[in-house]
PDB file of C-alpha atoms and ligand atoms in Angstrom:
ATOM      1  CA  UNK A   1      62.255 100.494  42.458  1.00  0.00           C
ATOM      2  CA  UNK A   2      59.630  98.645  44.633  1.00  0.00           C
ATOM      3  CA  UNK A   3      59.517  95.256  45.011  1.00  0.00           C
ATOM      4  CA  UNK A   4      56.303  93.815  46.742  1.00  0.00           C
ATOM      5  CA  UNK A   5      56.752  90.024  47.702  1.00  0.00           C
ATOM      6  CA  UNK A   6      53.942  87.829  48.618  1.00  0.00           C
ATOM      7  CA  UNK A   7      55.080  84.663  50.712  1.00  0.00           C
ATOM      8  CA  UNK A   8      53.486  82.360  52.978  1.00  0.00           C
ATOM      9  CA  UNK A   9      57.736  82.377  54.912  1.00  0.00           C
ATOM     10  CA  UNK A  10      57.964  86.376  55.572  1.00  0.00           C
ATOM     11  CA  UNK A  11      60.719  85.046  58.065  1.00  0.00           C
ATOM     12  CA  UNK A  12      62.726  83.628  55.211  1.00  0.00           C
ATOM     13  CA  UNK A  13      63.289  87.278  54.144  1.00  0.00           C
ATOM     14  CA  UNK A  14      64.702  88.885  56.707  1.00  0.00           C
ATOM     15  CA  UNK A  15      68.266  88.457  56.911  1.00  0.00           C
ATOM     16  CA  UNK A  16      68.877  88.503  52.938  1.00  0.00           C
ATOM     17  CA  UNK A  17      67.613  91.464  52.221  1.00  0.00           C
ATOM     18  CA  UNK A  18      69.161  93.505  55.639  1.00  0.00           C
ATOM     19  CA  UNK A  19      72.625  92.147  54.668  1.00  0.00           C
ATOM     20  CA  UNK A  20      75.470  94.173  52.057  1.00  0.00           C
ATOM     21  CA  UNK A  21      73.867  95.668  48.839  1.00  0.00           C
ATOM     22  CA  UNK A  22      70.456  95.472  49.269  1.00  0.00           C
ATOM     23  CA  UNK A  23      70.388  96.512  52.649  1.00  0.00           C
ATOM     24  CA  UNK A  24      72.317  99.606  51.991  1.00  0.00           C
ATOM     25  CA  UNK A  25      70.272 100.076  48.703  1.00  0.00           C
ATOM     26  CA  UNK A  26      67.243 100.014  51.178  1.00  0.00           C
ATOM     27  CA  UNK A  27      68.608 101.998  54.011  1.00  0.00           C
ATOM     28  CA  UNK A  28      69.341 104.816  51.176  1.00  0.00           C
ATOM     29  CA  UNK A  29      65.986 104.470  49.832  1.00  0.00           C
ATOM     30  CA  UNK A  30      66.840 103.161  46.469  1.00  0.00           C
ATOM     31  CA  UNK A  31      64.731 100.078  46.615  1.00  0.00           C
ATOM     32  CA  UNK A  32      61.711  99.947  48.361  1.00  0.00           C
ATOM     33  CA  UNK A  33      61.196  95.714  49.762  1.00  0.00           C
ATOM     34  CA  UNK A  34      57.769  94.922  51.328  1.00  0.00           C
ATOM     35  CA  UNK A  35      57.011  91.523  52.177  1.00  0.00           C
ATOM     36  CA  UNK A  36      53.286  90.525  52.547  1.00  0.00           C
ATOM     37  CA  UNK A  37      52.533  86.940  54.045  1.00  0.00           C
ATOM     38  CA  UNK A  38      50.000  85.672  51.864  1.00  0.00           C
ATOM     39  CA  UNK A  39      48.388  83.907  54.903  1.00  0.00           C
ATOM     40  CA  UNK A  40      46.574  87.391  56.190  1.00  0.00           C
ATOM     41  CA  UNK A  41      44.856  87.095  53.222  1.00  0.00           C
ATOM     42  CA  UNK A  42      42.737  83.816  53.973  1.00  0.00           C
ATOM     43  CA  UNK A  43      39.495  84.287  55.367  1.00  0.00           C
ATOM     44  CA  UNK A  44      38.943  80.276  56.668  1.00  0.00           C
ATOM     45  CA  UNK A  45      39.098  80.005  60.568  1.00  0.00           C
ATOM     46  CA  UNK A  46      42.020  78.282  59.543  1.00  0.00           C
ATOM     47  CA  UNK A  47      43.288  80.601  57.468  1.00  0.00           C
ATOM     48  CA  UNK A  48      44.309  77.736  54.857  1.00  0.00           C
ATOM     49  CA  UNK A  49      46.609  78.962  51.803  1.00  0.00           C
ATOM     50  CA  UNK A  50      46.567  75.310  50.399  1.00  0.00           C
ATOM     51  CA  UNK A  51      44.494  72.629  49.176  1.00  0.00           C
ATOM     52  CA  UNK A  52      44.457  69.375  47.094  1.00  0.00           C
ATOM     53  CA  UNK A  53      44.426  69.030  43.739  1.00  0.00           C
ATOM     54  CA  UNK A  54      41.434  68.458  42.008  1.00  0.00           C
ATOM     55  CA  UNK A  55      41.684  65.580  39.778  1.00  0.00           C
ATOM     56  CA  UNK A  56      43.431  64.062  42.690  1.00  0.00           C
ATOM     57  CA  UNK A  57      46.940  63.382  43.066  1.00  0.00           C
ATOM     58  CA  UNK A  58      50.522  63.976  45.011  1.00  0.00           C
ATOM     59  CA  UNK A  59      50.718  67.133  46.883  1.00  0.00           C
ATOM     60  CA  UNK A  60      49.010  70.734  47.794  1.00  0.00           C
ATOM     61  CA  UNK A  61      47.848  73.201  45.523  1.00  0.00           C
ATOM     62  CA  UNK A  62      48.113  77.354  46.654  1.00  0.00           C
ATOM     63  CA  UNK A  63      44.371  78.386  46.634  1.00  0.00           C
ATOM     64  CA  UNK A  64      43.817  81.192  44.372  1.00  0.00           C
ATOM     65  CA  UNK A  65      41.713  83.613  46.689  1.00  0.00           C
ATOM     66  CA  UNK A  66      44.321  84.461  49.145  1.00  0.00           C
ATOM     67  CA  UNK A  67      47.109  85.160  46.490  1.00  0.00           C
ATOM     68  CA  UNK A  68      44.303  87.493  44.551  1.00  0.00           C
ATOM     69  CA  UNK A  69      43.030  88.702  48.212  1.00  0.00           C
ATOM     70  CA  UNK A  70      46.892  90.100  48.822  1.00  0.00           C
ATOM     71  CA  UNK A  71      47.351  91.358  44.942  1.00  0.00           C
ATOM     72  CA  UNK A  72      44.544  93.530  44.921  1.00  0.00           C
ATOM     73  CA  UNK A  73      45.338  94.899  48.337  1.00  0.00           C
ATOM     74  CA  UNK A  74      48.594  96.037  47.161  1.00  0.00           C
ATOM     75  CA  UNK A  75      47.742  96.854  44.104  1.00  0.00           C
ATOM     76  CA  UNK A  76      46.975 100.289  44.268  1.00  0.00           C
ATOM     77  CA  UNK A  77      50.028 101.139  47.227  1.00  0.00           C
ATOM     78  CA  UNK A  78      52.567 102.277  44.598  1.00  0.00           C
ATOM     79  CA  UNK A  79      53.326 102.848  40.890  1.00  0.00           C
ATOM     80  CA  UNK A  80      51.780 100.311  38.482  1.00  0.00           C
ATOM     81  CA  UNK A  81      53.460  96.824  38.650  1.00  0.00           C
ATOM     82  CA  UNK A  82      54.949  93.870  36.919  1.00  0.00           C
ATOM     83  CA  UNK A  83      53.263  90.879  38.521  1.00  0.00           C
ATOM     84  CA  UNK A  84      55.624  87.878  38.102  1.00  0.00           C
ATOM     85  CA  UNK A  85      55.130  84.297  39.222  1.00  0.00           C
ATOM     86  CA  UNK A  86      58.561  82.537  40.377  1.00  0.00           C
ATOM     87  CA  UNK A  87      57.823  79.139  39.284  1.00  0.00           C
ATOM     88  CA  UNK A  88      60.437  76.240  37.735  1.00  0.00           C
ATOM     89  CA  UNK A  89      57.660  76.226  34.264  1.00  0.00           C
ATOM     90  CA  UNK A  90      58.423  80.324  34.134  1.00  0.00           C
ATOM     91  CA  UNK A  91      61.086  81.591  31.720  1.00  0.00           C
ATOM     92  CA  UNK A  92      65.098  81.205  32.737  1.00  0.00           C
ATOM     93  CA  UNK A  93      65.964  84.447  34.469  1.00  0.00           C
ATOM     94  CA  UNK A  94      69.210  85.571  32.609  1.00  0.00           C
ATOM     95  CA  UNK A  95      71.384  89.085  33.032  1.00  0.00           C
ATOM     96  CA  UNK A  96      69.014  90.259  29.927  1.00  0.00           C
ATOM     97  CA  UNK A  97      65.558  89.928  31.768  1.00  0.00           C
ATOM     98  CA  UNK A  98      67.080  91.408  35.068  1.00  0.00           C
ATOM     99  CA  UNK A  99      67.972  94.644  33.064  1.00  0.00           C
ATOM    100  CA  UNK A 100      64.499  94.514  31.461  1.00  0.00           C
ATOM    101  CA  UNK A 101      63.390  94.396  35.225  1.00  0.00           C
ATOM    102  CA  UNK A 102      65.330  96.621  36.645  1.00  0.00           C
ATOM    103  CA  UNK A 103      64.082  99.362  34.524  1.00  0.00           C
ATOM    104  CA  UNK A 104      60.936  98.798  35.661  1.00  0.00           C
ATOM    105  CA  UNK A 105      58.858 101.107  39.004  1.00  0.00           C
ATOM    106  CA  UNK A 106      57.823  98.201  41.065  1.00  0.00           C
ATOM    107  CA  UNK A 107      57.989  94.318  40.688  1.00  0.00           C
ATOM    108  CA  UNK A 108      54.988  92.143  42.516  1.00  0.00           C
ATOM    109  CA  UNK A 109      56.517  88.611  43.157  1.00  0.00           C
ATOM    110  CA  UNK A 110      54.703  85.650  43.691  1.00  0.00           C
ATOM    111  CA  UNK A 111      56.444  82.820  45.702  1.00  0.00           C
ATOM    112  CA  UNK A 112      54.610  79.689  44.695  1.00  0.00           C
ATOM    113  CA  UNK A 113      55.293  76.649  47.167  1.00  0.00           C
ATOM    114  CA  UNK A 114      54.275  72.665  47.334  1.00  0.00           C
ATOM    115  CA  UNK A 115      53.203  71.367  44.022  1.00  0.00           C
ATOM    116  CA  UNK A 116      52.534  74.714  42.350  1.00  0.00           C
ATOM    117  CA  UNK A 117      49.865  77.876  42.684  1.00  0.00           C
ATOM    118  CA  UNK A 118      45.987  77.402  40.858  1.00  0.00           C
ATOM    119  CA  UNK A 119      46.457  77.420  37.468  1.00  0.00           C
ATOM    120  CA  UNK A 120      44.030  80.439  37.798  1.00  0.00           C
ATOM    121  CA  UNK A 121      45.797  82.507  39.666  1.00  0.00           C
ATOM    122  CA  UNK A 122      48.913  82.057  37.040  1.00  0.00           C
ATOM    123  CA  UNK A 123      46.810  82.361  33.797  1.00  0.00           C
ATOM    124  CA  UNK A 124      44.694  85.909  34.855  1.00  0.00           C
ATOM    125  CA  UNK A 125      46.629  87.104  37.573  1.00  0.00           C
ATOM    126  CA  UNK A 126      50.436  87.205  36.583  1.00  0.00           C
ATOM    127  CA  UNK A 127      51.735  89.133  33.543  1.00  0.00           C
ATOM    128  CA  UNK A 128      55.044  86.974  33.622  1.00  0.00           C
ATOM    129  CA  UNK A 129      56.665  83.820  35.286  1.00  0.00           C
ATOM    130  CA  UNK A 130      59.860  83.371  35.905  1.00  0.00           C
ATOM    131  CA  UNK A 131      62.195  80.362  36.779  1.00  0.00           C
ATOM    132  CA  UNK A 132      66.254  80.226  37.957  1.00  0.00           C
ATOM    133  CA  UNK A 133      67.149  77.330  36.684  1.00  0.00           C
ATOM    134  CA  UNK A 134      66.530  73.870  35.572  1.00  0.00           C
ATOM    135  CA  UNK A 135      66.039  72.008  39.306  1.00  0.00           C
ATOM    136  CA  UNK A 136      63.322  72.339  41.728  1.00  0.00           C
ATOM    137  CA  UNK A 137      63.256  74.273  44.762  1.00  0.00           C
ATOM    138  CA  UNK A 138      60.640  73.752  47.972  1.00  0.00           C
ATOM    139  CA  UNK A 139      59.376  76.934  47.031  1.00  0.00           C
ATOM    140  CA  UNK A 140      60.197  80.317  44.943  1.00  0.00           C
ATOM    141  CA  UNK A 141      61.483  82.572  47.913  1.00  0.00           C
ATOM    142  CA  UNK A 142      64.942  81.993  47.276  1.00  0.00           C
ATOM    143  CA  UNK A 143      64.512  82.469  43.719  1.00  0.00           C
ATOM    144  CA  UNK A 144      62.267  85.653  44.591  1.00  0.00           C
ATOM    145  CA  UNK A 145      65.440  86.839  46.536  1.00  0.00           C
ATOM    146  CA  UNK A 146      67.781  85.894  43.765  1.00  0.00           C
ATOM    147  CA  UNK A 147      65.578  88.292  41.353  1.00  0.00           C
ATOM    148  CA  UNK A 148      65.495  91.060  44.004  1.00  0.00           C
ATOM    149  CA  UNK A 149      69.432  90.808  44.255  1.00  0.00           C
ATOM    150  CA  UNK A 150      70.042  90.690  40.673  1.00  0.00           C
ATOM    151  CA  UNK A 151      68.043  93.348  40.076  1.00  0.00           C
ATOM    152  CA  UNK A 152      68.937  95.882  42.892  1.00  0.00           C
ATOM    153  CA  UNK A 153      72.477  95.569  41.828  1.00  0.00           C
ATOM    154  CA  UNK A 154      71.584  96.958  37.908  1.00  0.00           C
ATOM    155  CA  UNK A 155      69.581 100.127  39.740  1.00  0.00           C
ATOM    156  CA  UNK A 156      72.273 103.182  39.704  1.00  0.00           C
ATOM    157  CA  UNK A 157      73.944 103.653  42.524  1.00  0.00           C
ATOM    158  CA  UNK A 158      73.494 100.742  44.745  1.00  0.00           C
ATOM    159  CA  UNK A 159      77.031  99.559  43.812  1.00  0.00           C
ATOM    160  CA  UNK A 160      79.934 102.011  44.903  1.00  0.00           C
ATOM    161  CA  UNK A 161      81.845 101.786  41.251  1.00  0.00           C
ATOM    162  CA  UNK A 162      78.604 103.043  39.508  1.00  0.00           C
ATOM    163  CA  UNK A 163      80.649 101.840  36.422  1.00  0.00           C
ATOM    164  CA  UNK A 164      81.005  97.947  37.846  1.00  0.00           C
ATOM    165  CA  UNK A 165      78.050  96.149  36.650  1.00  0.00           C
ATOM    166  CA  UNK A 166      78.599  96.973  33.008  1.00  0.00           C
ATOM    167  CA  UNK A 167      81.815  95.547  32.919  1.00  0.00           C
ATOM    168  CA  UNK A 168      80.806  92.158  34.631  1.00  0.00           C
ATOM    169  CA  UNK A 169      80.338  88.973  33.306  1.00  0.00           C
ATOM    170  CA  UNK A 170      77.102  88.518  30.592  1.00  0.00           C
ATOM    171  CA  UNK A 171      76.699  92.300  30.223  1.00  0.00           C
ATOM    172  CA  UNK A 172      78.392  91.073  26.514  1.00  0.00           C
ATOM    173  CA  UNK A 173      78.253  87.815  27.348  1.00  0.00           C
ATOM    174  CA  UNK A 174      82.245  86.752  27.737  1.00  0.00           C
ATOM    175  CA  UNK A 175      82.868  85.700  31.404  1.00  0.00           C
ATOM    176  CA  UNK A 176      85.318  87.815  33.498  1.00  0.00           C
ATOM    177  CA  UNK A 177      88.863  87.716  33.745  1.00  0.00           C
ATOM    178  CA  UNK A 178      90.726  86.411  36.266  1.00  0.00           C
ATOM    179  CA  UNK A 179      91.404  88.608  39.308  1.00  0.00           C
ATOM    180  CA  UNK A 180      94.070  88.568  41.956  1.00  0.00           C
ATOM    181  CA  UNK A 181      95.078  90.770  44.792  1.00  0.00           C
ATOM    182  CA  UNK A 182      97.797  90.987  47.606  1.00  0.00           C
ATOM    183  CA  UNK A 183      99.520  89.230  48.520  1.00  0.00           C
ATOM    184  CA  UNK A 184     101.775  88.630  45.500  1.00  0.00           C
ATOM    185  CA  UNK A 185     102.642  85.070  46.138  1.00  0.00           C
ATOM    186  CA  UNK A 186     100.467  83.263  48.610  1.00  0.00           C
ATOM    187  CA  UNK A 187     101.584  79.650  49.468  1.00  0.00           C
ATOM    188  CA  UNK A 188     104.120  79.777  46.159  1.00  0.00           C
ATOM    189  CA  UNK A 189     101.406  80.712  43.815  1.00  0.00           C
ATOM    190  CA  UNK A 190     102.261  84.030  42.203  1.00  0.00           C
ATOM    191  CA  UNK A 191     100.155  86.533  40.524  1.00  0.00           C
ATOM    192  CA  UNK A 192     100.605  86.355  36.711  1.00  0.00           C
ATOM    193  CA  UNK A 193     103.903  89.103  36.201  1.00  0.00           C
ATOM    194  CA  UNK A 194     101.928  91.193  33.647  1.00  0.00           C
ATOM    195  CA  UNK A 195      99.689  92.760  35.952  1.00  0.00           C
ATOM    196  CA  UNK A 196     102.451  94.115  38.039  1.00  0.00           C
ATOM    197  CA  UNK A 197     103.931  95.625  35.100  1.00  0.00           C
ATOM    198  CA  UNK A 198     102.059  98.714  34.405  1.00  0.00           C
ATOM    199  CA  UNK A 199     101.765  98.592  31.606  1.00  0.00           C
ATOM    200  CA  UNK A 200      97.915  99.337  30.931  1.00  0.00           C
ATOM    201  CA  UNK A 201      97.543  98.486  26.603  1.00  0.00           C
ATOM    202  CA  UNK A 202      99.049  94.719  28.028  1.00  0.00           C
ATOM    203  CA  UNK A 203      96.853  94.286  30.961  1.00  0.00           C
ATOM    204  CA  UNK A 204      93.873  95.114  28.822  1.00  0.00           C
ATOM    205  CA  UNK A 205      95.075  92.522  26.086  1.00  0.00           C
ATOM    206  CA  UNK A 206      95.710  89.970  28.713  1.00  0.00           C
ATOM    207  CA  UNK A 207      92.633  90.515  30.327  1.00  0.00           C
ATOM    208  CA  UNK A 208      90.761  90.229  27.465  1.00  0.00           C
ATOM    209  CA  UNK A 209      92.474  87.326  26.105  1.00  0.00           C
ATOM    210  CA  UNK A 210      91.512  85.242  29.218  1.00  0.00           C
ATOM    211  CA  UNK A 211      87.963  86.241  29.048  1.00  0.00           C
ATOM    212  CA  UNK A 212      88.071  84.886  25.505  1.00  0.00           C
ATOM    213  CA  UNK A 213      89.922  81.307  26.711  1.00  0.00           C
ATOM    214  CA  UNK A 214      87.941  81.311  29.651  1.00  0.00           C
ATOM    215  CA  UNK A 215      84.351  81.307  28.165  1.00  0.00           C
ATOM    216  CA  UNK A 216      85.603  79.404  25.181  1.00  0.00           C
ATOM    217  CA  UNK A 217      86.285  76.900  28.003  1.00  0.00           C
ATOM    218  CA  UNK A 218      83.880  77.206  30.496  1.00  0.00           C
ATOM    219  CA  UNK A 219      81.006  78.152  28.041  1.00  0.00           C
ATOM    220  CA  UNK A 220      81.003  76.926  24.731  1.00  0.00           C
ATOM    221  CA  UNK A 221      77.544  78.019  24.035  1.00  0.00           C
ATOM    222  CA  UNK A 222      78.042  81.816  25.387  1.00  0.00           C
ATOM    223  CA  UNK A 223      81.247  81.427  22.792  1.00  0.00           C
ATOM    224  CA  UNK A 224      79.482  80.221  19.876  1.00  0.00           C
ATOM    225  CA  UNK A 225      77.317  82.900  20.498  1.00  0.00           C
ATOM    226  CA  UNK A 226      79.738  85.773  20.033  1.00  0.00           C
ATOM    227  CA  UNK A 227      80.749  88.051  17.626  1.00  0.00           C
ATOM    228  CA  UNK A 228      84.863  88.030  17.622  1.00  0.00           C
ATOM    229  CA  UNK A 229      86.898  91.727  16.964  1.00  0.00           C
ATOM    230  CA  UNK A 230      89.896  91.335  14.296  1.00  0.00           C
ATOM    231  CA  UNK A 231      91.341  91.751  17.853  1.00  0.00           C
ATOM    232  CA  UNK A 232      89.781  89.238  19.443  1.00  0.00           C
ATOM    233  CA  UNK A 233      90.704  86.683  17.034  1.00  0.00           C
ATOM    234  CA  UNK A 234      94.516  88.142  17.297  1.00  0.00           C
ATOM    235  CA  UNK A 235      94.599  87.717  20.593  1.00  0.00           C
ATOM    236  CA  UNK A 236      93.173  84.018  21.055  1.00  0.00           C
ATOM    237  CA  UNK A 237      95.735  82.666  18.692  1.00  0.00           C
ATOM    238  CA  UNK A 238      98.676  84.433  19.917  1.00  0.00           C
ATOM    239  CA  UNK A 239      97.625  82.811  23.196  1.00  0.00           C
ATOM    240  CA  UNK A 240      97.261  79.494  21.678  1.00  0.00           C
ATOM    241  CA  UNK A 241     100.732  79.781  20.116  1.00  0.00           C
ATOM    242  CA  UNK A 242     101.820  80.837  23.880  1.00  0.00           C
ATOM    243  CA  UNK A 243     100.700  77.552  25.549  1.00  0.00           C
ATOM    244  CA  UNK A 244     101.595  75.617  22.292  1.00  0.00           C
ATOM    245  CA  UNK A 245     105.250  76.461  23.426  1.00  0.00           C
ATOM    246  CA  UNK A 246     104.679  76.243  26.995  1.00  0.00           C
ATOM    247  CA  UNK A 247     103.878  72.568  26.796  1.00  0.00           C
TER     248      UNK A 247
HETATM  249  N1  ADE B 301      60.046  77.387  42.553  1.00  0.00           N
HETATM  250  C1  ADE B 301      60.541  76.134  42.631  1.00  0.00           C
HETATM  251  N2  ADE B 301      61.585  75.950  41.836  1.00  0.00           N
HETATM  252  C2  ADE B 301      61.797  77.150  41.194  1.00  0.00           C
HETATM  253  C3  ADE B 301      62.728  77.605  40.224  1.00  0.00           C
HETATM  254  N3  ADE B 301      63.679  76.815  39.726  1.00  0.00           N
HETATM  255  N4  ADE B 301      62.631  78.887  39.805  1.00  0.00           N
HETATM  256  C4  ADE B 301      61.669  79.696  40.296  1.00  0.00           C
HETATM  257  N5  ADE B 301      60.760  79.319  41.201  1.00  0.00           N
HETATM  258  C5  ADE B 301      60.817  78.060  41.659  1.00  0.00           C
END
């Protein structure tokens, strides 16, 4: 997969995507990253990539000519593309759109910054617009990155356990299980005795049973959301009954 990312901050780029996953996923040629700084597209002697708003108002407004200047320079360097806008009005990026990227040749991002990117520019030249989350950031590099890294991780073979992503949390939508490793008791605080016991049919019920809890918990609305196994159900309420005693 190629992922083509226009920014007016190239810099900002650099040590994200040279670091663990996506680095390796790069140096083995699984993903292809090219960042293009949206500024050698401006033709003004001052090469300006911002303006003010007509209408007047707080703020700068991304001119539409050097965005469009970059996108159809790139446009024909690789397979066809999904051009997305990262911008806090696009839809909430969820484990469900990242697979429907991930499947996908080559991505163009669009990292909008100050108050926002020509209306233009979003209405004729994106095919999709994206946001992470409910807040504002100064600009949508390090929600371009956060798509790049969600996405690179879903492309086979970038993770060593090819089988690892599947299992994680929101692939069904139940969070994951806790997990613990050596040493056994660290500062008095001992690993749960079922997972030393071996026995593989109780891990798996355990496991399971604190995924349930734990969204239930944590993440009402992911619960409400799911579709319970006679199994499932078993297992919540013997757990229940467990801590019922406990108290
Ligand atoms: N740019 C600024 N805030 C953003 C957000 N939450 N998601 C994507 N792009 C953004």
């Amino acid at each position: 997969m190629i992922f083509d990312i226009l920014t007016i901050f190239p810099g900002m780029f650099c040590s994200p995507l040279e670091e663990s996953i996506v680095g390796k996923a790069r140096e083995r040629g699984l993903i292809g990253v090219r960042v293009h700084n949206i500024r050698d597209y401006a033709v003004d002697k001052h090469q300006m990539t911002d303006d003010r708003p007509f209408g007047g108002g707080e703020g700068m407004v991304m001119k539409p000519e050097p965005i469009v200047s970059a996108l159809r320079a790139i446009a024909g360097d690789g397979p066809p593309a999904r051009v997305v806008l990262l911008t806090p009005q696009g839809r909430l990026f969820s484990q469900q759109i990242a697979r429907e990227l991930s499947r996908l040749p080559r991505l163009v991002l669009i990292c909008g910054r100050y108050e926002g990117v020509d209306e233009r520019v979003a209405e004729r030249f994106t095919d999709d617009q994206i946001s992470i989350g409910d807040y504002i950031l100064t600009g949508g590099e390090l929600a371009a990155m956060i798509v790049v890294d969600a996405l690179t991780r879903l492309i086979p073979g970038t993770l060593g356990n090819a089988g690892s992503a599947l299992a994680d949390s929101f692939s069904e939508t139940v969070l994951e299980y806790p997990q613990y490793t050596r040493p056994q008791d660290f500062e008095g605080v001992t690993v749960p005795g079922i997972l030393l016991s071996g026995n593989h049919e109780q891990i798996r019920r355990w496991r399971r049973a604190q995924a349930l809890m734990r969204t239930r918990q944590r993440r009402p609305d992911l619960f409400a959301r799911l579709d319970l196994s006679s199994e499932d159900s078993a297992l919540l309420e013997a757990a229940e009954q467990e801590h019922q005693t406990a108290k």
